[in-house]
mmCIF file of C-alpha atoms in Angstrom:
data_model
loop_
_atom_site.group_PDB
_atom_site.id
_atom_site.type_symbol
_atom_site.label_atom_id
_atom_site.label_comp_id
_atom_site.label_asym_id
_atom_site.label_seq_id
_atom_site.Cartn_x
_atom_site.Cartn_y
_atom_site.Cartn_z
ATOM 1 C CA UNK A 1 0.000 0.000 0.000
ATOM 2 C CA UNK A 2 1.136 3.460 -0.561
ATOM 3 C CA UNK A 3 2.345 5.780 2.018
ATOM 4 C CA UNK A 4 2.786 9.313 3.661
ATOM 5 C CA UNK A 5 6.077 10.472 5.156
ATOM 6 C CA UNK A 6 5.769 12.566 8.260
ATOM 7 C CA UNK A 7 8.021 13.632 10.819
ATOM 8 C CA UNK A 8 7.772 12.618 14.672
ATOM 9 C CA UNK A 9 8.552 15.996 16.843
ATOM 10 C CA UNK A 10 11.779 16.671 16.963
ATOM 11 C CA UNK A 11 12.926 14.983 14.193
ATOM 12 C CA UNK A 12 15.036 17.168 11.280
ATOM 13 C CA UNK A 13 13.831 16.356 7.665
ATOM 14 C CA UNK A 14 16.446 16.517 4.556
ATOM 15 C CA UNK A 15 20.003 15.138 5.080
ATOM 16 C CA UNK A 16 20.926 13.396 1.327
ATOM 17 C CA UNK A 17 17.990 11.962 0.354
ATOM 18 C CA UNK A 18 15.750 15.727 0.635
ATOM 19 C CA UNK A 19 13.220 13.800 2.482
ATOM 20 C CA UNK A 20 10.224 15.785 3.668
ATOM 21 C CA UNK A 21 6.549 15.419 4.863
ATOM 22 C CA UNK A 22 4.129 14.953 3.002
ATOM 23 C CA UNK A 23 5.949 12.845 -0.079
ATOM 24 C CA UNK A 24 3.844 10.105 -0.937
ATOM 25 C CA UNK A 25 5.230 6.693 -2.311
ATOM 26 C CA UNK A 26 3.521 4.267 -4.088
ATOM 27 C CA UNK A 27 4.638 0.334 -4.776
ATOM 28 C CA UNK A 28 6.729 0.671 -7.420
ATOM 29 C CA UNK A 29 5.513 -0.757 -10.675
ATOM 30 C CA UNK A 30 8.265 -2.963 -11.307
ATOM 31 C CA UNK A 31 8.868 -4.609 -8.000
ATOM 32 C CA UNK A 32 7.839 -7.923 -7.188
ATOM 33 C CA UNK A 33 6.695 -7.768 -3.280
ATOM 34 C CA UNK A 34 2.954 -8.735 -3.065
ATOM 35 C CA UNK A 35 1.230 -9.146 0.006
ATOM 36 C CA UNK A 36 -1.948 -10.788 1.215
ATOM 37 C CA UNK A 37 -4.081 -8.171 3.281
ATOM 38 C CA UNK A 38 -7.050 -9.887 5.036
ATOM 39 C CA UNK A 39 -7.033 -12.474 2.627
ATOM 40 C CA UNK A 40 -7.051 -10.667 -0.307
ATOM 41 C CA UNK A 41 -4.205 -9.601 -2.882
ATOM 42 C CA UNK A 42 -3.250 -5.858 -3.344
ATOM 43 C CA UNK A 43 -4.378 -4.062 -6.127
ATOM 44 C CA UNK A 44 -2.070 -4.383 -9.319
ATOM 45 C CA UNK A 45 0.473 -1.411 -8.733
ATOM 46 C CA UNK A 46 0.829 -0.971 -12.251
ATOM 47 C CA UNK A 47 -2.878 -0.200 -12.831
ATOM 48 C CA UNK A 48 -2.385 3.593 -14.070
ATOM 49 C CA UNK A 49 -6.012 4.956 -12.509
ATOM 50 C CA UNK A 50 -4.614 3.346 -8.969
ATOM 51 C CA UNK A 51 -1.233 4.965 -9.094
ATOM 52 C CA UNK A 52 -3.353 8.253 -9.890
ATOM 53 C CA UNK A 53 -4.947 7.317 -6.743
ATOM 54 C CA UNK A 54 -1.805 7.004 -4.507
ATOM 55 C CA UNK A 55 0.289 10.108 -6.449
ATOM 56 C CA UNK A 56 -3.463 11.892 -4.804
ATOM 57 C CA UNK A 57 -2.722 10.605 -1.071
ATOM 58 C CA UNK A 58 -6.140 8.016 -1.443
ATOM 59 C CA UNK A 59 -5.723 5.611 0.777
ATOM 60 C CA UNK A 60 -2.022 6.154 2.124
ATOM 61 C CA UNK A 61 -1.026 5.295 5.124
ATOM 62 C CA UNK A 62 0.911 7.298 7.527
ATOM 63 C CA UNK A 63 5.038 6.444 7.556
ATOM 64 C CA UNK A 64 5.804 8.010 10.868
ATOM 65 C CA UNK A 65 9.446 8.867 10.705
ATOM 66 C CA UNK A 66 11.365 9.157 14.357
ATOM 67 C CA UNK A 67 14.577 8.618 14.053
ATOM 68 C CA UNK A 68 17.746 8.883 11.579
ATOM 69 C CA UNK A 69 19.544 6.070 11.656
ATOM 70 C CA UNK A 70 22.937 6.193 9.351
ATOM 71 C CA UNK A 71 23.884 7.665 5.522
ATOM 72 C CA UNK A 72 25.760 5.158 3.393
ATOM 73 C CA UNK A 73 27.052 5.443 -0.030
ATOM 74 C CA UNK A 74 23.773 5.334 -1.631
ATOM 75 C CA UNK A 75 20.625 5.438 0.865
ATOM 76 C CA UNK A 76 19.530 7.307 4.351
ATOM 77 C CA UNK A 77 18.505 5.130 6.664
ATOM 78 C CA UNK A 78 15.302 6.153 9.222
ATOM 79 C CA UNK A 79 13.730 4.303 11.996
ATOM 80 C CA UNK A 80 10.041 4.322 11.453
ATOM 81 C CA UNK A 81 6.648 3.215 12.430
ATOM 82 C CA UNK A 82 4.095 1.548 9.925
ATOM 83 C CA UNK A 83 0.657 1.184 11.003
ATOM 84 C CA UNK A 84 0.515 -2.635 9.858
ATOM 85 C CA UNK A 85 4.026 -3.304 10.264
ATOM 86 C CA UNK A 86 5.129 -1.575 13.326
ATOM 87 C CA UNK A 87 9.186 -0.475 13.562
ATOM 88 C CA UNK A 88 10.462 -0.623 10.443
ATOM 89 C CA UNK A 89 13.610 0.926 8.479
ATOM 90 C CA UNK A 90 13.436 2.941 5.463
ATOM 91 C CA UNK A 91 15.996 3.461 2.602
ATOM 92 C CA UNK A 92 15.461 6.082 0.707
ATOM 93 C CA UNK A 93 17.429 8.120 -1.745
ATOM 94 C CA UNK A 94 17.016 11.114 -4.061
ATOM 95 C CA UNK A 95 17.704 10.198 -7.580
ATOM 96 C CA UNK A 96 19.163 13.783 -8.631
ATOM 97 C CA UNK A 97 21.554 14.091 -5.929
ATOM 98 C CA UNK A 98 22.202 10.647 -4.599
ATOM 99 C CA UNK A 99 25.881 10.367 -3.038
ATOM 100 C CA UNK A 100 27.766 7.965 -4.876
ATOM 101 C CA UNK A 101 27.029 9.540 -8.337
ATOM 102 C CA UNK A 102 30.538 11.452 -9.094
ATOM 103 C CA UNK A 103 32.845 8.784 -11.307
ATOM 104 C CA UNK A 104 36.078 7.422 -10.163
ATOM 105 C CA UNK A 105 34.723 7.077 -6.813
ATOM 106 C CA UNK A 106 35.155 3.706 -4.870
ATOM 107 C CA UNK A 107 31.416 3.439 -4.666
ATOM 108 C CA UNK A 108 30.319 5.072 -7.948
ATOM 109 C CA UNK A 109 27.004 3.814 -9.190
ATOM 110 C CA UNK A 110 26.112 5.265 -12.718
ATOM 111 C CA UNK A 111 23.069 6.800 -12.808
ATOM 112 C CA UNK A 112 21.331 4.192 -15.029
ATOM 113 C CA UNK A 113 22.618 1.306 -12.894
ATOM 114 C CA UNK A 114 20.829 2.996 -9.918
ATOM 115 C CA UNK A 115 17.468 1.249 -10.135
ATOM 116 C CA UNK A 116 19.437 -2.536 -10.678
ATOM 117 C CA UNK A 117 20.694 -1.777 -7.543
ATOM 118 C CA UNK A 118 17.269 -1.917 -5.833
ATOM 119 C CA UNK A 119 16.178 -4.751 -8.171
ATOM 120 C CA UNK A 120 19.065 -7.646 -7.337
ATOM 121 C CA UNK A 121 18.525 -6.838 -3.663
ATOM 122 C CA UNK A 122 15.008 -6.966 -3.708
ATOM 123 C CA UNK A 123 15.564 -10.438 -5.997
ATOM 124 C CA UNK A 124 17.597 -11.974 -3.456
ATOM 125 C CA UNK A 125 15.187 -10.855 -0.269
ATOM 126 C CA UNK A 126 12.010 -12.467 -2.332
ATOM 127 C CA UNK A 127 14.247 -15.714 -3.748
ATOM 128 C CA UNK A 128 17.456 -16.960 -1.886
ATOM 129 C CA UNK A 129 16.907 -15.496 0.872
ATOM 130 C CA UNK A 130 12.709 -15.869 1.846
ATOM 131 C CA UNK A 131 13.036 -18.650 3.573
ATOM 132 C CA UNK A 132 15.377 -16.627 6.199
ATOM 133 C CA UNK A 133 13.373 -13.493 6.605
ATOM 134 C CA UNK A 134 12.356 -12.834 10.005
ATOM 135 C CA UNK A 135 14.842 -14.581 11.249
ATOM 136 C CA UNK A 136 18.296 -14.075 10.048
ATOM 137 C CA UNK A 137 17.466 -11.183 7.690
ATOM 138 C CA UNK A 138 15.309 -8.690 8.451
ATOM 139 C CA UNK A 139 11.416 -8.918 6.542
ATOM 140 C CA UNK A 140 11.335 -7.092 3.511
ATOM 141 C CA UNK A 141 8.396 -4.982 2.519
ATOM 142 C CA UNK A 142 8.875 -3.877 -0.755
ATOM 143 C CA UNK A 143 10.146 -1.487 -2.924
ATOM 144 C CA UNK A 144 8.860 2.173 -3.668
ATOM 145 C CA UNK A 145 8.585 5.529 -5.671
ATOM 146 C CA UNK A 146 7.608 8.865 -5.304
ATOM 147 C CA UNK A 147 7.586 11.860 -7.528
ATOM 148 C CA UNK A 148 8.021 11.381 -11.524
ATOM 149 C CA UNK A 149 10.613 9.457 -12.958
ATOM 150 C CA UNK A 150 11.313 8.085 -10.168
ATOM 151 C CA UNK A 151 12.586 10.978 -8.280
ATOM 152 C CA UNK A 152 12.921 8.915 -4.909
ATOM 153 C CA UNK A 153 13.337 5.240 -4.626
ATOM 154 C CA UNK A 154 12.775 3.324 -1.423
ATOM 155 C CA UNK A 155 12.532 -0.073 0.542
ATOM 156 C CA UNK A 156 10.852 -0.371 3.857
ATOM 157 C CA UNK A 157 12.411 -3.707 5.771
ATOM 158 C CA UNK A 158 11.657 -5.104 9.391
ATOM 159 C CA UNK A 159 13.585 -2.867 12.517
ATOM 160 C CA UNK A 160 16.266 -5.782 12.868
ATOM 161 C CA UNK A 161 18.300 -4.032 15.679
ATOM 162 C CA UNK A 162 21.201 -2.220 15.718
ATOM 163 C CA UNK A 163 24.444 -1.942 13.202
ATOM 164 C CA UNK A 164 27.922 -3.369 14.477
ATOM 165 C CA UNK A 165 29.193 -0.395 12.803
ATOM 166 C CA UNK A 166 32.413 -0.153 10.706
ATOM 167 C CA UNK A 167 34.513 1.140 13.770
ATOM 168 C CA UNK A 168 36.865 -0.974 15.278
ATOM 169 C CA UNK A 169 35.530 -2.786 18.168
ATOM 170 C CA UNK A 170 36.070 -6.048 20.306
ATOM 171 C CA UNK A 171 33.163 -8.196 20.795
ATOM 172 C CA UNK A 172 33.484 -11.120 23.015
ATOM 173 C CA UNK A 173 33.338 -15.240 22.417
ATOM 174 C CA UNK A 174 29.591 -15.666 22.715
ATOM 175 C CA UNK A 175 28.890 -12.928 19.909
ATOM 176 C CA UNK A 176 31.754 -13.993 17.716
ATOM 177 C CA UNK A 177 30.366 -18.042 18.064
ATOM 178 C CA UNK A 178 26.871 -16.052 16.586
ATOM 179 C CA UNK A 179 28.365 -13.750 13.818
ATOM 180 C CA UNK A 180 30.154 -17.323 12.379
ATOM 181 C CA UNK A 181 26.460 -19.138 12.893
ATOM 182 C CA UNK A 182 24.838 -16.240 11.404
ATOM 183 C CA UNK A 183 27.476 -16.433 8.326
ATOM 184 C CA UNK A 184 27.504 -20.388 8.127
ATOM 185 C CA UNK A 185 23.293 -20.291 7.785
ATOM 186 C CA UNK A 186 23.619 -17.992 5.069
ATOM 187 C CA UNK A 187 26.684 -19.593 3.109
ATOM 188 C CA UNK A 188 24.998 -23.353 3.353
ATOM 189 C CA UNK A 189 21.490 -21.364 1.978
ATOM 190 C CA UNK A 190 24.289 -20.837 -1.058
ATOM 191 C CA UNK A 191 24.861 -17.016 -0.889
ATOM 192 C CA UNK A 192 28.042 -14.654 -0.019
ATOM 193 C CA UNK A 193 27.592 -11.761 1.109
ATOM 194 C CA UNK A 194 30.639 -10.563 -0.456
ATOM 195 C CA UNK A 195 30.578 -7.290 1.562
ATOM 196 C CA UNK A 196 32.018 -8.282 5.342
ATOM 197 C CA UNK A 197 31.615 -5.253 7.633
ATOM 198 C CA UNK A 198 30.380 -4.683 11.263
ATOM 199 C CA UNK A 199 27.896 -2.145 9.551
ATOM 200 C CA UNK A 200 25.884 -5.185 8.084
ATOM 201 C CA UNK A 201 25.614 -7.375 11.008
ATOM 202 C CA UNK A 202 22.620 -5.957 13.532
ATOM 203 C CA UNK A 203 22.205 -7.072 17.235
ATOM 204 C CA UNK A 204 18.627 -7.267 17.972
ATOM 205 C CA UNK A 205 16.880 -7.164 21.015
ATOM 206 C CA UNK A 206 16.583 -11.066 21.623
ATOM 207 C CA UNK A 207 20.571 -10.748 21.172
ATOM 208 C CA UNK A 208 20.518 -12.349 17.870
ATOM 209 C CA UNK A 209 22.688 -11.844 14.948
ATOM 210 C CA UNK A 210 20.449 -10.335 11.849
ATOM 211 C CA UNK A 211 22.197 -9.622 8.522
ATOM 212 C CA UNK A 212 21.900 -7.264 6.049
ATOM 213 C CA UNK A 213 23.579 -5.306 3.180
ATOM 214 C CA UNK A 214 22.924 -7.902 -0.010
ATOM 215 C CA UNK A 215 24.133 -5.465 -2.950
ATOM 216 C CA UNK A 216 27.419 -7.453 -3.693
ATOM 217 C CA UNK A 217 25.873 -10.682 -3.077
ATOM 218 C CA UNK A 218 26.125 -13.757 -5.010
ATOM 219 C CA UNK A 219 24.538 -17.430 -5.250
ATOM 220 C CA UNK A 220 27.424 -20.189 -5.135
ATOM 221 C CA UNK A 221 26.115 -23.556 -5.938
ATOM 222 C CA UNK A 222 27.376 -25.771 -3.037
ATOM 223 C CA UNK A 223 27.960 -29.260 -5.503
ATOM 224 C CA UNK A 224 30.892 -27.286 -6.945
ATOM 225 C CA UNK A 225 34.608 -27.595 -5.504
ATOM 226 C CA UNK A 226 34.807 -24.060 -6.900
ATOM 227 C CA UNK A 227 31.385 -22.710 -5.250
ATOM 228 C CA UNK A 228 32.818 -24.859 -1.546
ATOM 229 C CA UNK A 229 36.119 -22.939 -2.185
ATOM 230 C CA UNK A 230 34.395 -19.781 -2.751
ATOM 231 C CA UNK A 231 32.051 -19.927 0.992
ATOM 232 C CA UNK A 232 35.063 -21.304 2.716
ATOM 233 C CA UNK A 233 37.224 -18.286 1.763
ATOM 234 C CA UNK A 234 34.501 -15.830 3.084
ATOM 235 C CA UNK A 235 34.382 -17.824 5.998
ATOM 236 C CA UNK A 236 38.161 -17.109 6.636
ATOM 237 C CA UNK A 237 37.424 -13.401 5.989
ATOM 238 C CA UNK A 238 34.645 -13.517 8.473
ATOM 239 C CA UNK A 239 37.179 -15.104 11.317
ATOM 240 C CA UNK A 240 39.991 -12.300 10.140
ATOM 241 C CA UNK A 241 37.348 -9.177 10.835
ATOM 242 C CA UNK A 242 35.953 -10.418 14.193
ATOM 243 C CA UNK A 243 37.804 -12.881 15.722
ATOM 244 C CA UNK A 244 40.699 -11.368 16.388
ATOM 245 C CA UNK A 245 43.586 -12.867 17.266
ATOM 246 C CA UNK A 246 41.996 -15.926 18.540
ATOM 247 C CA UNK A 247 41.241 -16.949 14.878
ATOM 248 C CA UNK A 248 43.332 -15.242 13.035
ATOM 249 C CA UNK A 249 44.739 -18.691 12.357
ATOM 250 C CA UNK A 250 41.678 -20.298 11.114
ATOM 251 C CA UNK A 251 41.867 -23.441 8.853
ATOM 252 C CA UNK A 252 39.743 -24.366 6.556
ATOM 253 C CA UNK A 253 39.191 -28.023 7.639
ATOM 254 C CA UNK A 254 38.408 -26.433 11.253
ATOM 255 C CA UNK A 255 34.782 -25.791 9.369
ATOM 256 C CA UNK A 256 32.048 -27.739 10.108
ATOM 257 C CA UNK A 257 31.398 -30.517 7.593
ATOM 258 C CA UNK A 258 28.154 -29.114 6.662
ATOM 259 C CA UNK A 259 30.116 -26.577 4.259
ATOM 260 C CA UNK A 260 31.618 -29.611 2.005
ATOM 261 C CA UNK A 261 28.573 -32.209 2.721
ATOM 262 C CA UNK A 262 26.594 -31.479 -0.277
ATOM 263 C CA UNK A 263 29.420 -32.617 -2.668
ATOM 264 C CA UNK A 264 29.577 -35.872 -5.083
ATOM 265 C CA UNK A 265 32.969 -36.586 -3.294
ATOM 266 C CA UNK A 266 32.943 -34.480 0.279
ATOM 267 C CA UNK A 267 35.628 -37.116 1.961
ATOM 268 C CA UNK A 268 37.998 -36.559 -1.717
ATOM 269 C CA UNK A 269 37.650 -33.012 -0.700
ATOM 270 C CA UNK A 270 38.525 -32.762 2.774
ATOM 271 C CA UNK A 271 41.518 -34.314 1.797
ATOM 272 C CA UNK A 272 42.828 -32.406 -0.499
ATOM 273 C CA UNK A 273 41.842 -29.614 2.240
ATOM 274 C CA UNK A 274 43.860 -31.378 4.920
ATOM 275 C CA UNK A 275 47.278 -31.703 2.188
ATOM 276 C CA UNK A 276 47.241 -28.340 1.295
ATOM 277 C CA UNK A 277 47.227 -27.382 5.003
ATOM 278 C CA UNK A 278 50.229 -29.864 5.647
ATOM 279 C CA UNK A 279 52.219 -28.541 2.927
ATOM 280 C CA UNK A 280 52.044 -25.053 4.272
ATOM 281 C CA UNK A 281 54.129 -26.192 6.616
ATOM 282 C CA UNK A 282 56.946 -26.981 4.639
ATOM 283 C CA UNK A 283 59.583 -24.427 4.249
ATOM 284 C CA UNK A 284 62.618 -24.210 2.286
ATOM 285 C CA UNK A 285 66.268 -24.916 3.689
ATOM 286 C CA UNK A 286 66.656 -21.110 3.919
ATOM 287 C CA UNK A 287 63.855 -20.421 5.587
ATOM 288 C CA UNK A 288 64.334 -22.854 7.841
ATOM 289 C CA UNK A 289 67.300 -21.595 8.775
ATOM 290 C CA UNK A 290 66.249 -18.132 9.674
ATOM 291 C CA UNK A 291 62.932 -19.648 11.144
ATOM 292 C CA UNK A 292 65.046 -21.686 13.528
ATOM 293 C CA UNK A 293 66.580 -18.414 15.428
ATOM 294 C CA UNK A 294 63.319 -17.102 15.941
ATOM 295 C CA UNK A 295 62.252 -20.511 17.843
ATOM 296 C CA UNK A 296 60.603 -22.613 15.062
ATOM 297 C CA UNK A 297 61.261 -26.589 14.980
ATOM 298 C CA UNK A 298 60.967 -28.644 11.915
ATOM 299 C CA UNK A 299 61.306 -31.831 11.412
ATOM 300 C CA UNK A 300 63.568 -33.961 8.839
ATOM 301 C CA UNK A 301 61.713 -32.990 5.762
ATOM 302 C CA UNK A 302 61.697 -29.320 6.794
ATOM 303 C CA UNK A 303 57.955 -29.728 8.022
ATOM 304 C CA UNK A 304 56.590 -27.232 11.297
ATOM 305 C CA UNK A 305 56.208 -29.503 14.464
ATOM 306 C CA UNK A 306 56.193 -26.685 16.728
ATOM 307 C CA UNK A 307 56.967 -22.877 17.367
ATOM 308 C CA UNK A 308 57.423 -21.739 21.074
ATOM 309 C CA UNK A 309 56.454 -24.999 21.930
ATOM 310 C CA UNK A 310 52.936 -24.692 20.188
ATOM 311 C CA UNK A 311 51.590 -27.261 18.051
ATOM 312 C CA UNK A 312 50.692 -27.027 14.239
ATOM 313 C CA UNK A 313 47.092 -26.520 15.026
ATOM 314 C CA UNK A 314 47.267 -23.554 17.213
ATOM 315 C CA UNK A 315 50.707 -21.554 16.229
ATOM 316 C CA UNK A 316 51.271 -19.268 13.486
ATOM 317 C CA UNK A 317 53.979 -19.712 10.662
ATOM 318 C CA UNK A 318 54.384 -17.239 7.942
ATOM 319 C CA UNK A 319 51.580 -15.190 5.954
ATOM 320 C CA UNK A 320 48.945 -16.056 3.977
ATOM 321 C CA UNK A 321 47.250 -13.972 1.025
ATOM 322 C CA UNK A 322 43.468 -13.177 1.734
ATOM 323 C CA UNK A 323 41.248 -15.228 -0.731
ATOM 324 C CA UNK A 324 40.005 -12.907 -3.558
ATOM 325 C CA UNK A 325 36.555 -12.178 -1.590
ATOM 326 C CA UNK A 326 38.629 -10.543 1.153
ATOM 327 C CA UNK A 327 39.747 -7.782 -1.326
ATOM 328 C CA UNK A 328 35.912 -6.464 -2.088
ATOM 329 C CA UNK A 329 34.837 -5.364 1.546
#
C-alpha cells in the first residue's frame, strides 16, 4: 500500500535523500513484493487509474518517521513506524543528488545502474533469501517511488536491531560463536555476502545476529569444488574481521562438515583440504634456517612440528594472502 512520510517531533527532515513530509510513495511498478491483506491480494500497482490514486494521497497510510539512523554510499537510513508493520527501516534516496554519483569514486554507481541496484537486492530478499526473513534477515516490505521518474526510490524492511558499525571494536566469544552461525546459515542457503563489515551485522533485542547489506551478493552452488572454495574463503574473511587474534589462524578443515557435505565426493575433498594445510608447513632450507633463530622446529623434511612450543594446530607460521573475496569489503 502506498504511504505518507511525516516527521515525529523533533525529528530534522532533509540530510541526502531531501526527504520531507508529506511525499507520498507508491509500490513501485516494477517490483515484485505482493502481500496478502485480510485475505485478499493488493491491487495491481501498475494499474495507471490506482497509481493516480496514490500520487493523490487516497488511501495512504501514515510512515511516521522518528529517528535517523545512518547515511551510506547510496541510501539514508530512518527508523520508522508503519501502522501494519510496526518499527520498520526505510531506505530512501534522491535520484538527482544521490551520493555515490561522481565517477572514479570507490562506490560510484552510474546513474542508469541505480534502479538494478534496488532490483538484485530486492531479488535476493524475495528468492534466496525468503526462507530466512524474520529470522536471520530482516522482513522485507517492498520497494517504492515517489515523484516522476522516479525521483525517490525506497525499501521499507523489518527494525532488525542495531548496526555493528564499521569502527573498530572487540566483541566477546559468545557474539563472535553467533556472527560465524549467522554467516555459516547464510553460506549453506548458497549465498556470499561478499561485503564483510560490522555495519551489516545488527544485534537485535533477543541478542541475535540479523544480517543485512545484499548489494554485492552472489549465489554459489554448493555441488561445486569451486562454489565450496568460494564460501570457505569468506568464511576465513569472516574469522579475520571479528575474531581477532583468537582466529586469526583459522583453517579451513576447522569448518564444520556441513560446508563440504553437499558434494559428489565431500571425503575426496577434505583431503585435499587437509594436504594443502600440511604442505604449508613446509619451508625451504633457507627459511628454515632463519625460522630456527626465531624458535621454530621442523622436522627432517623441513615440516613445522612446533613454534614456542605450540603445536601445528594452534601456532602461526608465515603469511597467507586473503582469498580474492577478502579484497571487495
Amino acid at each position: 500500500m502506498s504511504f505518507e512520510i511525516r516527521f515525529a517531533n523533533g525529528i530534522e527532515p532533509n540530510l541526502c535523500s531531501k526527504l520531507i513530509g508529506g511525499l507520498h510513495f507508491t509500490p513501485h511498478p516494477k517490483s515484485h513484493y505482493t502481500e496478502n491483506v485480510e485475505g485478499t491480494r493488493l491491487d495491481d500497482p501498475t494499474d495507471a487509474h490506482r497509481q493516480e490514486e496514490f500520487a493523490a494521497g487516497f488511501n495512504s497510510e501514515i510512515l511516521l518517521i522518528t529517528k535517523h539512523m545512518n547515511s551510506g554510499y547510496l541510501w539514508d537510513f530512518w527508523l520508522a513506524d508503519h501502522p501494519r508493520y510496526g518499527r520498520v527501516i526505510f531506505k530512501v534516496f534522491y535520484r538527482p543528488e544521490y551520493p555515490c554519483r561522481i565517477p572514479h569514486l570507490y562506490e560510484y554507481i552510474p546513474s542508469k545502474k541505480l534502479f538494478d541496484e534496488l532490483v538484485k537486492e530486492e531479488n535476493f530478499y524475495l528468492r534466496q533469501l525468503s526462507t530466512l526473513q524474520g529470522n536471520l534477515v530482516p522482513k522485507y516490505y517492498g520497494m517504492y517511488t515517489s515523484g516522476k521518474k522516479d525521483r525517490y526510490l525506497a525499501m521499507l524492511l523489518e527494525y532488525a536491531g542495531q548496526s555493528l558499525g564499521s569502527r573498530y571494536i572487540e566483541l566477546n566469544r559468545e557474539y563472535t560463536e553467533k556472527i560465524y552461525d549467522a554467516y555459516e546459515r547464510l553460506h549453506l542457503h548458497g549465498v556470499m555476502q561478499f561485503d564483510i563489515d560490522g555495519r551489516q551485522n545488527l544485534i537485535d533485542e533477543e541478542g541475535r545476529v540479523r544480517l543485512v547489506g545484499f548489494r554485492r551478493a552472489e549465489s554459489v552452488n554448493l555441488r561445486s569444488p569451486k562454489g565450496v572454495d568460494r564460501i570457505i574463503g569468506e568464511a576465513w574473511c569472516i574469522r579475520r574481521r571479528f575474531g581477532g587474534r583468537q582466529d586469526m589462524n583459522f583453517r579451513p578443515t576447522g569448518l564444520p562438515d556441513r560446508y563440504w557435505n553437499h558434494l559428489a565426493d565431500s571425503a575426496g575433498y577434505k583431503a585435499k583440504m587437509e594436504e594443502k594445510e600440511r604442505l604449508r608447513l613446509w619451508h625451504s632450507p633457507a627459511m628454515r634456517a632463519y625460522n630456527e633463530k626465531l624458535g621454530i622446529v621442523y622436522d627432517e623434511n623441513g615440516f613445522v612440528i612446533s613454534e614456542h612450543g605450540l603445536p601445528p594446530d594452534v601456532m602461526r607460521v608465515g603469511g597467507e594472502e586473503a582469498p580474492p573475496e577478502c579484497h571487495n569489503t
